[in-house]
GROMACS .gro file of C-alpha atoms in nm:
model
  514
    1MET     CA    1  -8.587   1.429   2.334
    2ILE     CA    2  -8.284   1.399   2.082
    3ILE     CA    3  -8.095   1.089   2.078
    4GLN     CA    4  -7.718   1.136   2.133
    5PRO     CA    5  -7.410   0.972   2.318
    6ASN     CA    6  -7.503   0.879   2.673
    7SER     CA    7  -7.872   0.882   2.632
    8PHE     CA    8  -8.074   0.564   2.648
    9VAL     CA    9  -8.316   0.382   2.436
   10TYR     CA   10  -8.538   0.091   2.486
   11ASP     CA   11  -8.685  -0.229   2.323
   12SER     CA   12  -9.015  -0.401   2.327
   13GLU     CA   13  -8.936  -0.560   2.661
   14ASN     CA   14  -8.807  -0.259   2.811
   15HIS     CA   15  -8.437  -0.368   2.793
   16GLU     CA   16  -8.211  -0.052   2.829
   17TYR     CA   17  -7.962   0.042   2.570
   18LYS     CA   18  -7.698   0.311   2.613
   19VAL     CA   19  -7.591   0.519   2.305
   20ILE     CA   20  -7.219   0.483   2.273
   21GLU     CA   21  -7.125   0.680   1.962
   22PRO     CA   22  -7.245   0.799   1.627
   23LEU     CA   23  -7.157   0.574   1.338
   24GLY     CA   24  -7.280   0.811   1.065
   25ASN     CA   25  -7.591   0.959   0.907
   26GLY     CA   26  -7.796   0.822   0.616
   27ALA     CA   27  -8.101   0.907   0.414
   28PHE     CA   28  -8.338   0.907   0.725
   29GLY     CA   29  -8.145   1.007   1.021
   30TYR     CA   30  -7.828   0.907   1.231
   31VAL     CA   31  -7.677   0.560   1.304
   32TYR     CA   32  -7.552   0.507   1.649
   33LYS     CA   33  -7.353   0.214   1.826
   34ILE     CA   34  -7.548   0.111   2.135
   35GLN     CA   35  -7.479  -0.128   2.420
   36LYS     CA   36  -7.744  -0.344   2.564
   37GLN     CA   37  -7.700  -0.292   2.949
   38ILE     CA   38  -7.829  -0.628   3.061
   39ASP     CA   39  -7.528  -0.827   2.883
   40ASN     CA   40  -7.306  -0.542   2.736
   41SER     CA   41  -7.376  -0.662   2.391
   42MET     CA   42  -7.326  -0.404   2.083
   43TRP     CA   43  -7.610  -0.324   1.856
   44ALA     CA   44  -7.692  -0.038   1.619
   45LEU     CA   45  -7.957   0.199   1.635
   46LYS     CA   46  -8.085   0.409   1.317
   47THR     CA   47  -8.323   0.720   1.373
   48LEU     CA   48  -8.630   0.759   1.145
   49PRO     CA   49  -8.834   1.078   1.056
   50SER     CA   50  -9.024   1.210   1.344
   51ASN     CA   51  -9.355   1.247   1.141
   52PHE     CA   52  -9.511   1.155   0.826
   53PRO     CA   53  -9.727   1.362   0.580
   54SER     CA   54 -10.054   1.171   0.673
   55GLN     CA   55 -10.189   0.896   0.909
   56GLU     CA   56 -10.226   0.671   0.621
   57GLN     CA   57  -9.847   0.676   0.545
   58THR     CA   58  -9.769   0.632   0.912
   59GLN     CA   59  -9.975   0.321   0.925
   60ALA     CA   60  -9.811   0.181   0.604
   61PHE     CA   61  -9.469   0.243   0.768
   62ILE     CA   62  -9.579   0.059   1.095
   63ASN     CA   63  -9.707  -0.221   0.881
   64GLU     CA   64  -9.393  -0.253   0.667
   65SER     CA   65  -9.166  -0.220   0.971
   66SER     CA   66  -9.338  -0.487   1.158
   67MET     CA   67  -9.311  -0.715   0.865
   68ALA     CA   68  -8.934  -0.626   0.844
   69ILE     CA   69  -8.878  -0.778   1.191
   70ASN     CA   70  -8.974  -1.112   1.046
   71VAL     CA   71  -8.668  -1.122   0.811
   72SER     CA   72  -8.422  -1.373   0.921
   73GLY     CA   73  -8.104  -1.493   0.749
   74GLU     CA   74  -7.727  -1.484   0.763
   75ASN     CA   75  -7.713  -1.213   0.480
   76ALA     CA   76  -7.992  -0.976   0.609
   77ILE     CA   77  -7.938  -0.746   0.915
   78LYS     CA   78  -8.150  -0.862   1.185
   79TYR     CA   79  -8.414  -0.612   1.324
   80VAL     CA   80  -8.462  -0.627   1.700
   81TYR     CA   81  -8.716  -0.358   1.761
   82VAL     CA   82  -8.901  -0.076   1.552
   83HIS     CA   83  -9.019   0.223   1.757
   84ASP     CA   84  -9.274   0.415   1.577
   85GLY     CA   85  -9.273   0.703   1.823
   86SER     CA   86  -9.579   0.602   2.022
   87THR     CA   87  -9.440   0.380   2.293
   88PHE     CA   88  -9.180   0.587   2.431
   89GLN     CA   89  -9.308   0.919   2.354
   90GLU     CA   90  -9.015   1.119   2.459
   91LEU     CA   91  -8.795   0.946   2.197
   92PRO     CA   92  -8.811   0.976   1.809
   93PRO     CA   93  -8.886   0.667   1.584
   94TYR     CA   94  -8.580   0.443   1.560
   95ILE     CA   95  -8.492   0.084   1.490
   96ILE     CA   96  -8.268  -0.121   1.696
   97MET     CA   97  -8.085  -0.378   1.480
   98GLU     CA   98  -7.784  -0.618   1.453
   99PHE     CA   99  -7.431  -0.432   1.442
  100ALA     CA  100  -7.223  -0.481   1.162
  101ASN     CA  101  -6.845  -0.402   1.226
  102GLY     CA  102  -6.699  -0.395   0.872
  103GLY     CA  103  -6.857  -0.081   0.721
  104THR     CA  104  -7.057  -0.085   0.386
  105LEU     CA  105  -7.018  -0.232   0.044
  106LEU     CA  106  -6.986   0.110  -0.071
  107ASN     CA  107  -6.674   0.160   0.143
  108LEU     CA  108  -6.541  -0.172   0.003
  109ILE     CA  109  -6.594  -0.060  -0.371
  110GLU     CA  110  -6.430   0.292  -0.294
  111LYS     CA  111  -6.132   0.117  -0.134
  112ALA     CA  112  -6.093  -0.102  -0.451
  113LYS     CA  113  -6.106   0.204  -0.672
  114LYS     CA  114  -5.855   0.395  -0.466
  115GLU     CA  115  -5.617   0.112  -0.489
  116GLY     CA  116  -5.699   0.058  -0.876
  117SER     CA  117  -5.757  -0.312  -0.844
  118PHE     CA  118  -6.081  -0.475  -0.954
  119PHE     CA  119  -6.232  -0.768  -0.763
  120SER     CA  120  -6.143  -1.126  -0.888
  121ASN     CA  121  -6.425  -1.340  -1.041
  122ALA     CA  122  -6.407  -1.559  -0.758
  123GLU     CA  123  -6.448  -1.268  -0.517
  124LEU     CA  124  -6.746  -1.141  -0.722
  125LEU     CA  125  -6.911  -1.492  -0.729
  126ASP     CA  126  -6.872  -1.486  -0.334
  127PHE     CA  127  -7.027  -1.139  -0.321
  128TYR     CA  128  -7.305  -1.197  -0.564
  129ASN     CA  129  -7.423  -1.534  -0.394
  130GLN     CA  130  -7.419  -1.364  -0.047
  131LEU     CA  131  -7.646  -1.076  -0.188
  132ILE     CA  132  -7.856  -1.314  -0.369
  133ASN     CA  133  -7.905  -1.522  -0.034
  134GLY     CA  134  -7.973  -1.198   0.151
  135MET     CA  135  -8.239  -1.074  -0.125
  136GLU     CA  136  -8.431  -1.400  -0.100
  137GLN     CA  137  -8.459  -1.389   0.279
  138ILE     CA  138  -8.572  -1.030   0.260
  139ASN     CA  139  -8.810  -1.069  -0.051
  140SER     CA  140  -8.971  -1.371   0.108
  141VAL     CA  141  -9.140  -1.116   0.342
  142LEU     CA  142  -9.110  -0.787   0.163
  143ILE     CA  143  -8.974  -0.571  -0.108
  144HIS     CA  144  -8.662  -0.380  -0.021
  145ARG     CA  145  -8.700  -0.081  -0.278
  146ASP     CA  146  -8.398   0.090  -0.162
  147ILE     CA  147  -8.108  -0.139  -0.250
  148LYS     CA  148  -7.778   0.054  -0.299
  149PRO     CA  149  -7.404  -0.028  -0.179
  150ASP     CA  150  -7.414   0.200   0.128
  151ASN     CA  151  -7.742   0.005   0.254
  152ILE     CA  152  -7.538  -0.314   0.236
  153LEU     CA  153  -7.320  -0.369   0.538
  154ILE     CA  154  -7.038  -0.596   0.621
  155ASN     CA  155  -6.982  -0.786   0.948
  156ASP     CA  156  -6.681  -1.017   0.987
  157ASP     CA  157  -6.665  -1.045   0.610
  158VAL     CA  158  -7.020  -1.165   0.584
  159ILE     CA  159  -7.253  -0.937   0.366
  160LYS     CA  160  -7.558  -0.810   0.549
  161ILE     CA  161  -7.833  -0.620   0.348
  162SER     CA  162  -7.992  -0.344   0.571
  163ASP     CA  163  -8.274  -0.056   0.545
  164PHE     CA  164  -8.542  -0.305   0.403
  165GLY     CA  165  -8.882  -0.223   0.553
  166LEU     CA  166  -8.808   0.159   0.492
  167SER     CA  167  -8.936   0.169   0.128
  168LYS     CA  168  -9.238   0.359   0.219
  169ILE     CA  169  -9.006   0.651   0.356
  170VAL     CA  170  -8.793   0.632   0.019
  171HIS     CA  171  -9.108   0.609  -0.210
  172ASP     CA  172  -9.286   0.903  -0.053
  173SER     CA  173  -8.979   1.134   0.026
  174THR     CA  174  -8.848   1.065  -0.334
  175ARG     CA  175  -9.187   1.176  -0.492
  176GLN     CA  176  -9.195   1.470  -0.274
  177LEU     CA  177  -8.852   1.594  -0.386
  178THR     CA  178  -8.749   1.629  -0.011
  179PHE     CA  179  -8.553   1.297   0.015
  180LYS     CA  180  -8.206   1.331   0.148
  181GLY     CA  181  -8.093   0.988  -0.003
  182PHE     CA  182  -8.074   1.119  -0.356
  183GLY     CA  183  -7.868   0.813  -0.428
  184ALA     CA  184  -8.148   0.603  -0.424
  185LEU     CA  185  -8.238   0.762  -0.764
  186ARG     CA  186  -7.928   0.603  -0.911
  187TYR     CA  187  -8.067   0.255  -0.842
  188MET     CA  188  -8.437   0.286  -0.914
  189ALA     CA  189  -8.582   0.062  -1.184
  190PRO     CA  190  -8.744   0.233  -1.478
  191GLU     CA  191  -9.077   0.110  -1.370
  192GLY     CA  192  -9.031   0.262  -1.012
  193TRP     CA  193  -9.064   0.603  -1.145
  194LYS     CA  194  -9.409   0.550  -1.242
  195ASN     CA  195  -9.530   0.469  -0.886
  196GLU     CA  196  -9.610   0.111  -0.991
  197LYS     CA  197  -9.663  -0.186  -0.761
  198ASN     CA  198  -9.336  -0.300  -0.587
  199THR     CA  199  -9.194  -0.612  -0.720
  200ILE     CA  200  -8.899  -0.844  -0.680
  201GLN     CA  201  -8.792  -0.718  -1.030
  202MET     CA  202  -8.745  -0.377  -0.913
  203ASP     CA  203  -8.511  -0.496  -0.653
  204ILE     CA  204  -8.330  -0.715  -0.909
  205TYR     CA  205  -8.269  -0.425  -1.124
  206SER     CA  206  -8.137  -0.216  -0.838
  207MET     CA  207  -7.912  -0.502  -0.718
  208GLY     CA  208  -7.805  -0.552  -1.095
  209ILE     CA  209  -7.655  -0.188  -1.070
  210THR     CA  210  -7.477  -0.293  -0.747
  211PHE     CA  211  -7.346  -0.616  -0.912
  212PHE     CA  212  -7.220  -0.376  -1.196
  213GLU     CA  213  -7.046  -0.156  -0.957
  214LEU     CA  214  -6.862  -0.434  -0.791
  215ALA     CA  215  -6.751  -0.575  -1.117
  216THR     CA  216  -6.641  -0.248  -1.266
  217LEU     CA  217  -6.602  -0.006  -0.961
  218GLN     CA  218  -6.840   0.246  -1.155
  219HIS     CA  219  -7.191   0.313  -1.204
  220PRO     CA  220  -7.326   0.191  -1.542
  221TYR     CA  221  -7.471   0.534  -1.619
  222ILE     CA  222  -7.218   0.816  -1.628
  223LEU     CA  223  -7.385   1.140  -1.553
  224LYS     CA  224  -7.264   1.469  -1.421
  225PRO     CA  225  -7.222   1.498  -1.023
  226ASP     CA  226  -7.506   1.749  -1.041
  227ALA     CA  227  -7.756   1.550  -1.247
  228ASP     CA  228  -8.101   1.600  -1.121
  229MET     CA  229  -8.403   1.384  -1.091
  230GLN     CA  230  -8.507   1.395  -1.440
  231GLN     CA  231  -8.172   1.329  -1.580
  232TRP     CA  232  -8.154   1.009  -1.349
  233HIS     CA  233  -8.506   0.923  -1.474
  234LEU     CA  234  -8.414   0.944  -1.847
  235ALA     CA  235  -8.090   0.748  -1.779
  236HIS     CA  236  -8.286   0.451  -1.640
  237LEU     CA  237  -8.529   0.465  -1.913
  238PHE     CA  238  -8.307   0.515  -2.223
  239SER     CA  239  -7.938   0.483  -2.120
  240ASN     CA  240  -7.806   0.142  -2.216
  241ALA     CA  241  -7.563  -0.011  -1.967
  242PRO     CA  242  -7.233  -0.114  -2.130
  243SER     CA  243  -7.104  -0.468  -2.113
  244PRO     CA  244  -6.902  -0.483  -1.782
  245GLN     CA  245  -6.613  -0.658  -1.993
  246THR     CA  246  -6.568  -0.328  -2.174
  247ILE     CA  247  -6.453  -0.168  -1.836
  248ASN     CA  248  -6.308  -0.479  -1.674
  249SER     CA  249  -6.186  -0.726  -1.932
  250ALA     CA  250  -6.099  -0.987  -1.686
  251ILE     CA  251  -6.478  -1.038  -1.604
  252ASN     CA  252  -6.581  -1.382  -1.735
  253THR     CA  253  -6.883  -1.390  -1.993
  254THR     CA  254  -7.121  -1.551  -1.761
  255ILE     CA  255  -7.095  -1.266  -1.511
  256ALA     CA  256  -7.126  -0.990  -1.788
  257GLN     CA  257  -7.438  -1.181  -1.914
  258VAL     CA  258  -7.617  -1.194  -1.570
  259ILE     CA  259  -7.538  -0.824  -1.508
  260LEU     CA  260  -7.707  -0.726  -1.844
  261LYS     CA  261  -8.001  -0.936  -1.780
  262MET     CA  262  -8.067  -0.793  -1.448
  263LEU     CA  263  -8.052  -0.443  -1.596
  264GLU     CA  264  -8.290  -0.511  -1.863
  265LYS     CA  265  -8.540  -0.226  -1.901
  266SER     CA  266  -8.828  -0.432  -2.000
  267VAL     CA  267  -8.967  -0.625  -1.686
  268SER     CA  268  -9.054  -0.925  -1.938
  269LYS     CA  269  -8.670  -0.948  -2.020
  270ARG     CA  270  -8.539  -0.913  -1.676
  271TYR     CA  271  -8.489  -1.205  -1.428
  272ARG     CA  272  -8.803  -1.310  -1.237
  273THR     CA  273  -8.649  -1.472  -0.939
  274TRP     CA  274  -8.302  -1.485  -0.748
  275ASP     CA  275  -8.275  -1.845  -0.812
  276GLU     CA  276  -8.252  -1.779  -1.182
  277ILE     CA  277  -7.956  -1.538  -1.107
  278ARG     CA  278  -7.800  -1.807  -0.880
  279ARG     CA  279  -7.829  -2.077  -1.145
  280ASP     CA  280  -7.700  -1.865  -1.440
  281LEU     CA  281  -7.402  -1.773  -1.225
  282MET     CA  282  -7.308  -2.151  -1.208
  283ILE     CA  283  -7.283  -2.173  -1.588
  284GLN     CA  284  -6.910  -2.078  -1.542
  285GLU     CA  285  -6.856  -2.395  -1.351
  286ILE     CA  286  -6.937  -2.611  -1.641
  287PRO     CA  287  -6.626  -2.823  -1.717
  288LEU     CA  288  -6.393  -2.690  -1.984
  289THR     CA  289  -6.393  -2.887  -2.316
  290GLU     CA  290  -6.203  -2.837  -2.653
  291ASN     CA  291  -6.478  -2.621  -2.767
  292THR     CA  292  -6.460  -2.371  -2.486
  293ASP     CA  293  -6.225  -2.123  -2.634
  294ILE     CA  294  -6.440  -2.117  -2.952
  295ILE     CA  295  -6.785  -2.069  -2.772
  296GLU     CA  296  -6.640  -1.795  -2.543
  297ASN     CA  297  -6.555  -1.599  -2.844
  298MET     CA  298  -6.885  -1.679  -3.007
  299LEU     CA  299  -7.047  -1.551  -2.682
  300ASN     CA  300  -6.838  -1.226  -2.686
  301ILE     CA  301  -6.973  -1.154  -3.028
  302ARG     CA  302  -7.312  -1.234  -2.941
  303LEU     CA  303  -7.293  -1.002  -2.634
  304ASP     CA  304  -7.170  -0.719  -2.864
  305LYS     CA  305  -7.458  -0.788  -3.090
  306ASP     CA  306  -7.719  -0.805  -2.839
  307ASN     CA  307  -7.578  -0.482  -2.690
  308SER     CA  308  -7.596  -0.318  -3.024
  309ILE     CA  309  -7.973  -0.418  -3.056
  310ARG     CA  310  -8.047  -0.308  -2.701
  311GLU     CA  311  -7.905   0.046  -2.780
  312GLN     CA  312  -8.095   0.061  -3.100
  313GLN     CA  313  -8.435  -0.027  -2.918
  314LEU     CA  314  -8.355   0.206  -2.656
  315ARG     CA  315  -8.293   0.476  -2.909
  316GLU     CA  316  -8.620   0.418  -3.086
  317LYS     CA  317  -8.793   0.402  -2.738
  318ARG     CA  318  -8.639   0.724  -2.648
  319ASP     CA  319  -8.717   0.902  -2.992
  320GLY     CA  320  -9.073   0.778  -2.963
  321GLU     CA  321  -9.123   0.907  -2.601
  322GLU     CA  322  -8.970   1.259  -2.716
  323ARG     CA  323  -9.190   1.265  -3.033
  324LEU     CA  324  -9.493   1.194  -2.809
  325LEU     CA  325  -9.396   1.458  -2.541
  326TYR     CA  326  -9.346   1.704  -2.832
  327LEU     CA  327  -9.680   1.645  -2.984
  328LYS     CA  328  -9.858   1.656  -2.643
  329THR     CA  329  -9.701   1.987  -2.575
  330ILE     CA  330  -9.810   2.136  -2.927
  331ASN     CA  331 -10.158   1.986  -2.872
  332TYR     CA  332 -10.174   2.139  -2.521
  333GLN     CA  333 -10.065   2.483  -2.650
  334TYR     CA  334 -10.343   2.486  -2.912
  335LEU     CA  335 -10.613   2.356  -2.690
  336HIS     CA  336 -10.519   2.616  -2.418
  337ASP     CA  337 -10.446   2.912  -2.651
  338ILE     CA  338 -10.663   2.849  -2.939
  339TYR     CA  339 -10.920   2.599  -2.906
  340ASN     CA  340 -11.061   2.678  -2.561
  341PRO     CA  341 -11.089   3.041  -2.612
  342LEU     CA  342 -11.278   2.983  -2.917
  343LYS     CA  343 -11.521   2.730  -2.789
  344GLU     CA  344 -11.596   2.961  -2.504
  345PHE     CA  345 -11.662   3.249  -2.779
  346ILE     CA  346 -11.873   3.020  -2.984
  347ASN     CA  347 -12.076   2.895  -2.700
  348GLU     CA  348 -12.159   3.233  -2.584
  349PHE     CA  349 -12.277   3.320  -2.933
  350ASN     CA  350 -12.505   3.018  -2.950
  351LEU     CA  351 -12.655   3.111  -2.604
  352ARG     CA  352 -12.760   3.439  -2.744
  353TYR     CA  353 -12.851   3.341  -3.111
  354THR     CA  354 -13.201   3.170  -3.129
  355GLU     CA  355 -13.193   3.086  -3.500
  356GLY     CA  356 -12.932   2.831  -3.519
  357ASN     CA  357 -12.584   2.736  -3.381
  358ILE     CA  358 -12.225   2.772  -3.474
  359GLY     CA  359 -12.088   2.430  -3.489
  360LEU     CA  360 -11.741   2.331  -3.350
  361SER     CA  361 -11.575   2.002  -3.424
  362ASP     CA  362 -11.420   1.815  -3.120
  363LEU     CA  363 -11.039   1.832  -3.098
  364GLY     CA  364 -10.975   1.471  -3.126
  365SER     CA  365 -10.626   1.302  -3.018
  366THR     CA  366 -10.380   1.487  -2.846
  367ASN     CA  367 -10.093   1.282  -2.996
  368SER     CA  368 -10.169   1.356  -3.375
  369ASP     CA  369  -9.923   1.510  -3.597
  370LEU     CA  370 -10.193   1.705  -3.768
  371ILE     CA  371 -10.476   1.921  -3.566
  372THR     CA  372 -10.777   1.994  -3.757
  373THR     CA  373 -11.086   2.203  -3.617
  374THR     CA  374 -11.386   2.278  -3.831
  375ILE     CA  375 -11.629   2.577  -3.741
  376HIS     CA  376 -11.970   2.550  -3.928
  377LEU     CA  377 -12.122   2.892  -3.941
  378PRO     CA  378 -12.512   2.984  -3.977
  379SER     CA  379 -12.420   3.139  -4.299
  380GLY     CA  380 -12.326   2.807  -4.452
  381ASN     CA  381 -11.970   2.919  -4.459
  382ILE     CA  382 -11.707   2.663  -4.315
  383ILE     CA  383 -11.396   2.786  -4.140
  384ARG     CA  384 -11.107   2.527  -4.109
  385ILE     CA  385 -10.821   2.547  -3.877
  386SER     CA  386 -10.525   2.313  -3.960
  387LEU     CA  387 -10.185   2.302  -3.766
  388ALA     CA  388  -9.896   2.051  -3.845
  389ALA     CA  389  -9.627   1.965  -3.594
  390LEU     CA  390  -9.270   1.995  -3.778
  391PHE     CA  391  -8.999   1.708  -3.741
  392ASP     CA  392  -8.653   1.710  -3.852
  393GLU     CA  393  -8.693   1.421  -4.103
  394LYS     CA  394  -8.927   1.646  -4.301
  395PHE     CA  395  -8.654   1.899  -4.368
  396GLU     CA  396  -8.349   1.692  -4.471
  397ARG     CA  397  -8.184   1.858  -4.768
  398ASP     CA  398  -7.915   1.800  -5.011
  399ILE     CA  399  -7.667   2.085  -4.962
  400PRO     CA  400  -7.406   2.133  -5.221
  401ALA     CA  401  -7.043   2.129  -5.106
  402GLN     CA  402  -6.743   2.220  -5.327
  403PHE     CA  403  -6.407   2.073  -5.245
  404PRO     CA  404  -6.111   2.320  -5.213
  405PHE     CA  405  -5.881   2.326  -5.535
  406SER     CA  406  -6.135   2.131  -5.709
  407ASP     CA  407  -6.422   2.203  -5.955
  408ASP     CA  408  -6.621   1.886  -5.829
  409ILE     CA  409  -6.945   1.968  -5.648
  410ALA     CA  410  -7.097   1.705  -5.425
  411THR     CA  411  -7.391   1.702  -5.178
  412PHE     CA  412  -7.440   1.635  -4.836
  413LYS     CA  413  -7.762   1.566  -4.624
  414LYS     CA  414  -7.837   1.844  -4.366
  415VAL     CA  415  -8.148   1.902  -4.162
  416VAL     CA  416  -8.272   2.270  -4.242
  417ARG     CA  417  -8.553   2.353  -4.017
  418PRO     CA  418  -8.787   2.652  -4.106
  419VAL     CA  419  -8.723   2.962  -3.893
  420LEU     CA  420  -8.909   3.278  -3.807
  421ASN     CA  421  -8.696   3.556  -3.636
  422LYS     CA  422  -8.399   3.310  -3.615
  423LYS     CA  423  -8.619   3.081  -3.402
  424LYS     CA  424  -8.714   2.705  -3.502
  425VAL     CA  425  -9.076   2.667  -3.617
  426LEU     CA  426  -9.226   2.391  -3.415
  427ALA     CA  427  -9.580   2.386  -3.581
  428TRP     CA  428  -9.731   2.576  -3.876
  429GLY     CA  429 -10.070   2.594  -4.027
  430TYR     CA  430 -10.364   2.830  -4.110
  431ILE     CA  431 -10.699   2.940  -4.047
  432ARG     CA  432 -10.921   2.992  -4.364
  433GLU     CA  433 -11.286   3.001  -4.488
  434ARG     CA  434 -11.415   2.843  -4.801
  435ASN     CA  435 -11.294   3.103  -5.037
  436SER     CA  436 -10.933   3.061  -4.903
  437GLN     CA  437 -10.926   3.383  -4.722
  438GLY     CA  438 -10.756   3.374  -4.392
  439PHE     CA  439 -10.405   3.372  -4.262
  440ASN     CA  440 -10.131   3.160  -4.132
  441ILE     CA  441 -10.055   3.039  -3.770
  442LEU     CA  442  -9.706   2.949  -3.651
  443LEU     CA  443  -9.577   2.805  -3.299
  444VAL     CA  444  -9.227   2.897  -3.291
  445GLU     CA  445  -8.959   2.795  -3.000
  446ASN     CA  446  -8.922   3.036  -2.703
  447PRO     CA  447  -8.550   2.996  -2.599
  448GLU     CA  448  -8.629   3.161  -2.254
  449ASP     CA  449  -8.900   2.910  -2.167
  450GLY     CA  450  -8.753   2.578  -2.335
  451THR     CA  451  -9.092   2.393  -2.315
  452TYR     CA  452  -9.375   2.601  -2.475
  453GLY     CA  453  -9.336   2.811  -2.777
  454GLU     CA  454  -9.482   3.142  -2.903
  455TRP     CA  455  -9.755   3.194  -3.148
  456TYR     CA  456  -9.729   3.422  -3.457
  457ILE     CA  457  -9.986   3.509  -3.730
  458LEU     CA  458  -9.865   3.566  -4.100
  459LYS     CA  459 -10.108   3.787  -4.318
  460ASN     CA  460 -10.016   3.758  -4.676
  461LYS     CA  461 -10.122   3.995  -4.926
  462ASN     CA  462 -10.084   4.017  -5.306
  463ASN     CA  463  -9.825   4.250  -5.476
  464SER     CA  464  -9.922   4.462  -5.764
  465PHE     CA  465  -9.711   4.254  -5.996
  466ALA     CA  466  -9.848   3.898  -5.899
  467ASP     CA  467  -9.989   3.708  -6.192
  468VAL     CA  468 -10.249   3.524  -5.989
  469VAL     CA  469 -10.438   3.722  -5.737
  470ARG     CA  470 -10.567   3.551  -5.423
  471PRO     CA  471 -10.823   3.693  -5.182
  472ASP     CA  472 -10.646   3.934  -4.919
  473PRO     CA  473 -10.540   3.817  -4.676
  474PHE     CA  474 -10.477   3.463  -4.753
  475PRO     CA  475 -10.271   3.182  -4.584
  476LEU     CA  476  -9.995   3.020  -4.768
  477GLU     CA  477 -10.055   2.641  -4.832
  478TYR     CA  478  -9.833   2.372  -4.638
  479ASN     CA  479  -9.612   2.327  -4.956
  480GLU     CA  480  -9.558   2.700  -4.970
  481LEU     CA  481  -9.466   2.782  -4.614
  482GLU     CA  482  -9.089   2.689  -4.613
  483GLU     CA  483  -9.026   2.916  -4.904
  484GLY     CA  484  -9.263   3.182  -4.771
  485LEU     CA  485  -9.084   3.201  -4.461
  486GLN     CA  486  -8.753   3.271  -4.645
  487MET     CA  487  -8.897   3.538  -4.853
  488ILE     CA  488  -9.035   3.755  -4.565
  489GLY     CA  489  -8.905   4.100  -4.615
  490ALA     CA  490  -8.783   4.003  -4.955
  491PHE     CA  491  -8.904   4.142  -5.308
  492HIS     CA  492  -9.172   3.891  -5.390
  493ILE     CA  493  -9.518   3.843  -5.547
  494TYR     CA  494  -9.685   3.871  -5.209
  495LYS     CA  495  -9.617   4.065  -4.897
  496THR     CA  496  -9.614   3.892  -4.556
  497ASP     CA  497  -9.668   4.080  -4.229
  498VAL     CA  498  -9.582   3.908  -3.912
  499PHE     CA  499  -9.770   3.967  -3.586
  500GLU     CA  500  -9.764   3.813  -3.231
  501MET     CA  501 -10.072   3.619  -3.210
  502ASN     CA  502 -10.390   3.759  -3.047
  503ILE     CA  503 -10.703   3.536  -3.012
  504GLU     CA  504 -10.914   3.843  -3.109
  505GLU     CA  505 -10.792   3.796  -3.456
  506PHE     CA  506 -10.967   3.455  -3.472
  507LYS     CA  507 -11.279   3.588  -3.335
  508ILE     CA  508 -11.298   3.867  -3.575
  509PHE     CA  509 -11.225   3.644  -3.868
  510ILE     CA  510 -11.525   3.426  -3.749
  511ALA     CA  511 -11.749   3.739  -3.709
  512GLN     CA  512 -11.677   3.842  -4.088
  513ASN     CA  513 -11.811   3.544  -4.223
  514ILE     CA  514 -12.086   3.473  -3.999
   0.00000   0.00000   0.00000
């Protein structure tokens, strides 16, 4: 049966409620205004998903919602009954809860934004203390995990936090990318993306964003409207929230400090309890003295410096994460495209050859800038494969710049990454045997893919006018590759042929030296 106006629902004591009208729809379903028939009191009903992916997740929701009924306090919506879909089988799952007549906190923020008027410090402190009280009431029973302004209701000017006890739905649906409440991603703590254990500090981070929005009427991370999950993930991990005072100069320093501490990326630097936040908000009530103006100026200077330090730390963390991902991608391609096929080839030879084995070294760390593989042949010859990841800092060059109408020549720093066929080289190296015969291998960016590169082989041979003859074909050394790529197709002491990589070339090279 579909719940709609004029239909009836029931609570645990079989009291009858008539559905009056829809109030809106949210992440999980529809919200209706309902009337209890025995006394004509007004309540709200929220519909929930009709089924869960597994029995384990169904039971987890039942457990959490039964805990939610125990939440009690002025600033948390009171749940009367949670129907899991089994008692009244003709009805879908739903929650009967306290009715709030004043809309949501999101409505309040949007109204202030439309009017172009910030909330005063006194109004903010009132909002914040009510929200702190509500979160203490909720967190004494469970972790909310879905805090955002549209989950915070207002009833007769009293703030009421809602939608607690539903984090199992939020968590699972978000991970499956089918969650309608995409807004939850805008408020999710950095550690929340890793499926880590729910903690109060996750709720503190999410509420910190809500505090920020109340203070500035905007989100701390400005992304495009069509930003996807990955972009929001990166924002929570690496974007530094600006000081609220840079957006609303009327905010006092105490509020700005509290919000920024709630939004710390590191759990160890974030507030641990709601009472800590409450006590820090009271700092502003310390009586003024002759030193207050000077100290306020000192605090603003210190906040700017702290913000700069945070930005630098996040930049370094982001660069480190990007570097690690870059290395893992290169290592994965080497493992998948070169190492594993050669290992399979060598293992097959070793199964068939009774007089010895070809030895193959282990791959080693997948986070290394330099990949090295050694192959020991029965002939005593040794083949080495070496591949180095390339980074911009290795190719910062002094570029001459001549000023107009002047003979003076200056230089400026510029990153000049090696390219092959106008595509950036991601990694380069070689395969060679003891006498230095072999060829180069290059991993080059693939603009059509964006994640994984394309492999190429460079076979170098001597030209007739070369002063030093090297065994054909030969690999260029690492310190020769930058210039060597620039000389492809040019008149030079050696000739370089470029081929798309085929693993058969590696197998043939091993066979030639067996």
